[in-house]
Amino acid sequence: MITSFLNTMKIRCFLRDEGAALGLPIRMVVLTIVGLAGMTVMLAALAGVQTTPGVLYVMSNTTSFSMHGSTGDSPYIRLTVVNSEDEPVPGASVVVWGPDHRTAKAGTTDAFGQFVFRLEHMSLPTGKSEGYIAVKVMQEGYLDLEEQYLIKVRSI
């Protein structure tokens, strides 16, 4: 009986205390707005997260050429830079070195992922009758590609 009386009193006191319920709707609105703002900030941060960088591949219109003596000019060579989906990569930075690493050309790929160059006055490494043209390709969102043995150069 005493328990029943106390429960009745608690219910009556709660029903009479209107002050607790007066600020409740505005508090719910404020907390909802703060929660949505926080979620927006988190989603914006996640959208800016960089994904795994892509992989670049470089192809050449030739695999080797010969030059008379140990010094000379290369023919015009076309490099094509593609990604893992075999799509051209425009705007990639390309640096090409001659076999002696003293002669270099640099530029960017065109809309078709191509870079055409000609190395002038290049020479083979001292005492060697062959060497290799090296290339480095860089593009934002991709891993840098370095190929030390892209095109073989022989002396005849």
Coordinates of C-alpha atoms in Angstrom, one line a residue:
M1 CA 0.0 0.0 0.0
I2 CA 2.8 2.4 0.8
T3 CA 4.5 1.5 -2.5
S4 CA 1.3 2.2 -4.4
F5 CA 1.0 5.6 -2.6
L6 CA 4.6 6.6 -3.4
N7 CA 4.2 5.6 -7.1
T8 CA 1.0 7.8 -7.3
M9 CA 2.9 10.7 -5.7
K10 CA 5.8 10.4 -8.2
I11 CA 3.3 10.4 -11.2
R12 CA 1.5 13.4 -9.8
C13 CA 4.8 15.3 -9.1
F14 CA 6.0 14.6 -12.6
L15 CA 2.8 15.8 -14.2
R16 CA 2.8 19.0 -12.2
D17 CA 6.5 19.8 -13.0
E18 CA 5.9 21.5 -16.4
G19 CA 9.4 23.2 -16.3
A20 CA 11.1 20.0 -17.3
A21 CA 9.1 19.7 -20.5
L22 CA 9.2 23.4 -21.5
G23 CA 12.7 23.5 -22.9
L24 CA 12.7 20.0 -24.3
P25 CA 11.5 20.8 -27.9
I26 CA 14.1 23.5 -28.4
R27 CA 16.8 21.3 -27.0
M28 CA 15.9 18.5 -29.5
V29 CA 16.0 21.0 -32.4
V30 CA 19.4 22.4 -31.3
L31 CA 20.9 18.9 -30.9
T32 CA 19.6 17.8 -34.3
I33 CA 21.1 20.8 -36.0
V34 CA 24.5 20.3 -34.2
G35 CA 24.4 16.6 -35.1
L36 CA 23.7 17.3 -38.8
A37 CA 26.5 19.9 -38.9
G38 CA 28.9 17.4 -37.4
M39 CA 27.9 14.7 -39.8
T40 CA 28.3 17.2 -42.7
V41 CA 31.9 18.0 -41.6
M42 CA 32.7 14.3 -41.3
L43 CA 31.3 13.5 -44.8
A44 CA 33.2 16.5 -46.3
A45 CA 36.4 15.2 -44.7
L46 CA 35.8 11.7 -46.0
A47 CA 35.2 13.0 -49.5
G48 CA 38.6 14.7 -49.5
V49 CA 40.4 11.4 -48.5
Q50 CA 42.8 10.4 -51.3
T51 CA 42.2 7.0 -52.7
T52 CA 44.9 4.5 -53.6
P53 CA 47.1 6.0 -56.3
G54 CA 46.8 4.6 -59.8
V55 CA 49.5 2.9 -61.8
L56 CA 51.1 4.3 -64.9
Y57 CA 52.5 2.4 -67.9
V58 CA 54.6 3.8 -70.7
M59 CA 54.9 2.4 -74.3
S60 CA 57.3 3.4 -77.0
N61 CA 56.9 3.2 -80.8
T62 CA 60.4 1.5 -80.8
T63 CA 62.3 -0.8 -78.6
S64 CA 65.8 -0.2 -79.9
F65 CA 67.8 1.8 -82.5
S66 CA 71.3 2.0 -83.7
M67 CA 73.6 5.1 -84.2
H68 CA 76.9 5.5 -86.0
G69 CA 79.6 5.8 -83.5
S70 CA 79.2 6.5 -79.8
T71 CA 77.6 10.0 -80.3
G72 CA 74.6 11.0 -82.3
D73 CA 70.9 12.0 -82.4
S74 CA 68.0 9.7 -81.6
P75 CA 65.2 9.3 -84.1
Y76 CA 61.9 10.9 -83.1
I77 CA 60.4 8.6 -80.5
R78 CA 56.8 8.6 -79.4
L79 CA 55.9 7.6 -75.9
T80 CA 52.4 6.8 -74.9
V81 CA 51.4 7.0 -71.2
V82 CA 48.3 5.0 -70.1
N83 CA 46.7 3.9 -66.8
S84 CA 45.7 0.5 -65.6
E85 CA 42.4 0.7 -67.6
D86 CA 44.5 1.3 -70.8
E87 CA 43.2 4.9 -71.0
P88 CA 45.6 7.7 -72.0
V89 CA 46.9 10.0 -69.3
P90 CA 47.0 13.6 -70.5
G91 CA 49.2 16.2 -68.7
A92 CA 51.7 13.8 -67.2
S93 CA 55.2 15.1 -66.7
V94 CA 57.8 13.1 -68.7
V95 CA 61.6 13.3 -68.3
V96 CA 63.8 11.2 -70.7
W97 CA 67.5 10.7 -70.3
G98 CA 70.0 9.5 -72.9
P99 CA 72.2 6.5 -72.2
D100 CA 75.0 8.6 -70.6
H101 CA 72.5 10.4 -68.4
R102 CA 73.9 13.8 -69.6
T103 CA 71.3 14.4 -72.3
A104 CA 67.7 14.9 -71.3
K105 CA 64.3 16.1 -72.6
A106 CA 61.3 17.0 -70.5
G107 CA 57.6 17.8 -71.3
T108 CA 54.1 16.8 -70.8
T109 CA 51.8 14.3 -72.5
D110 CA 49.1 15.6 -74.9
A111 CA 45.4 14.8 -74.8
F112 CA 46.1 11.4 -76.2
G113 CA 48.8 10.6 -73.5
Q114 CA 51.6 11.0 -76.0
F115 CA 55.0 12.7 -75.8
V116 CA 57.3 12.9 -78.8
F117 CA 60.9 13.7 -78.4
R118 CA 64.3 13.5 -80.0
L119 CA 67.6 13.4 -78.0
E120 CA 70.3 15.4 -79.8
H121 CA 74.0 14.9 -79.3
M122 CA 73.5 12.0 -76.9
S123 CA 76.3 9.5 -76.3
L124 CA 76.8 6.0 -75.0
P125 CA 78.4 5.4 -71.6
T126 CA 82.2 5.5 -71.8
G127 CA 83.7 2.3 -73.1
K128 CA 80.3 0.8 -73.9
S129 CA 78.8 -0.1 -77.3
E130 CA 75.2 0.0 -76.1
G131 CA 73.1 1.7 -73.5
Y132 CA 69.5 2.5 -72.6
I133 CA 67.2 5.5 -72.7
A134 CA 65.5 6.0 -69.3
V135 CA 62.2 7.7 -68.6
K136 CA 60.4 9.0 -65.5
V137 CA 56.6 9.8 -65.7
M138 CA 54.8 11.7 -63.0
Q139 CA 51.1 12.6 -62.6
E140 CA 49.0 13.6 -59.6
G141 CA 46.9 10.7 -58.4
Y142 CA 49.3 8.1 -59.8
L143 CA 52.5 6.4 -58.6
D144 CA 55.6 7.8 -60.3
L145 CA 56.9 5.5 -63.0
E146 CA 60.7 5.1 -63.5
E147 CA 61.9 2.9 -66.3
Q148 CA 65.7 2.7 -66.6
Y149 CA 65.8 0.3 -69.6
L150 CA 63.1 1.6 -71.9
I151 CA 64.8 1.8 -75.3
K152 CA 68.1 0.1 -76.2
V153 CA 70.7 2.1 -78.1
R154 CA 73.5 0.4 -80.0
S155 CA 76.6 1.7 -81.7
I156 CA 77.3 0.4 -85.2

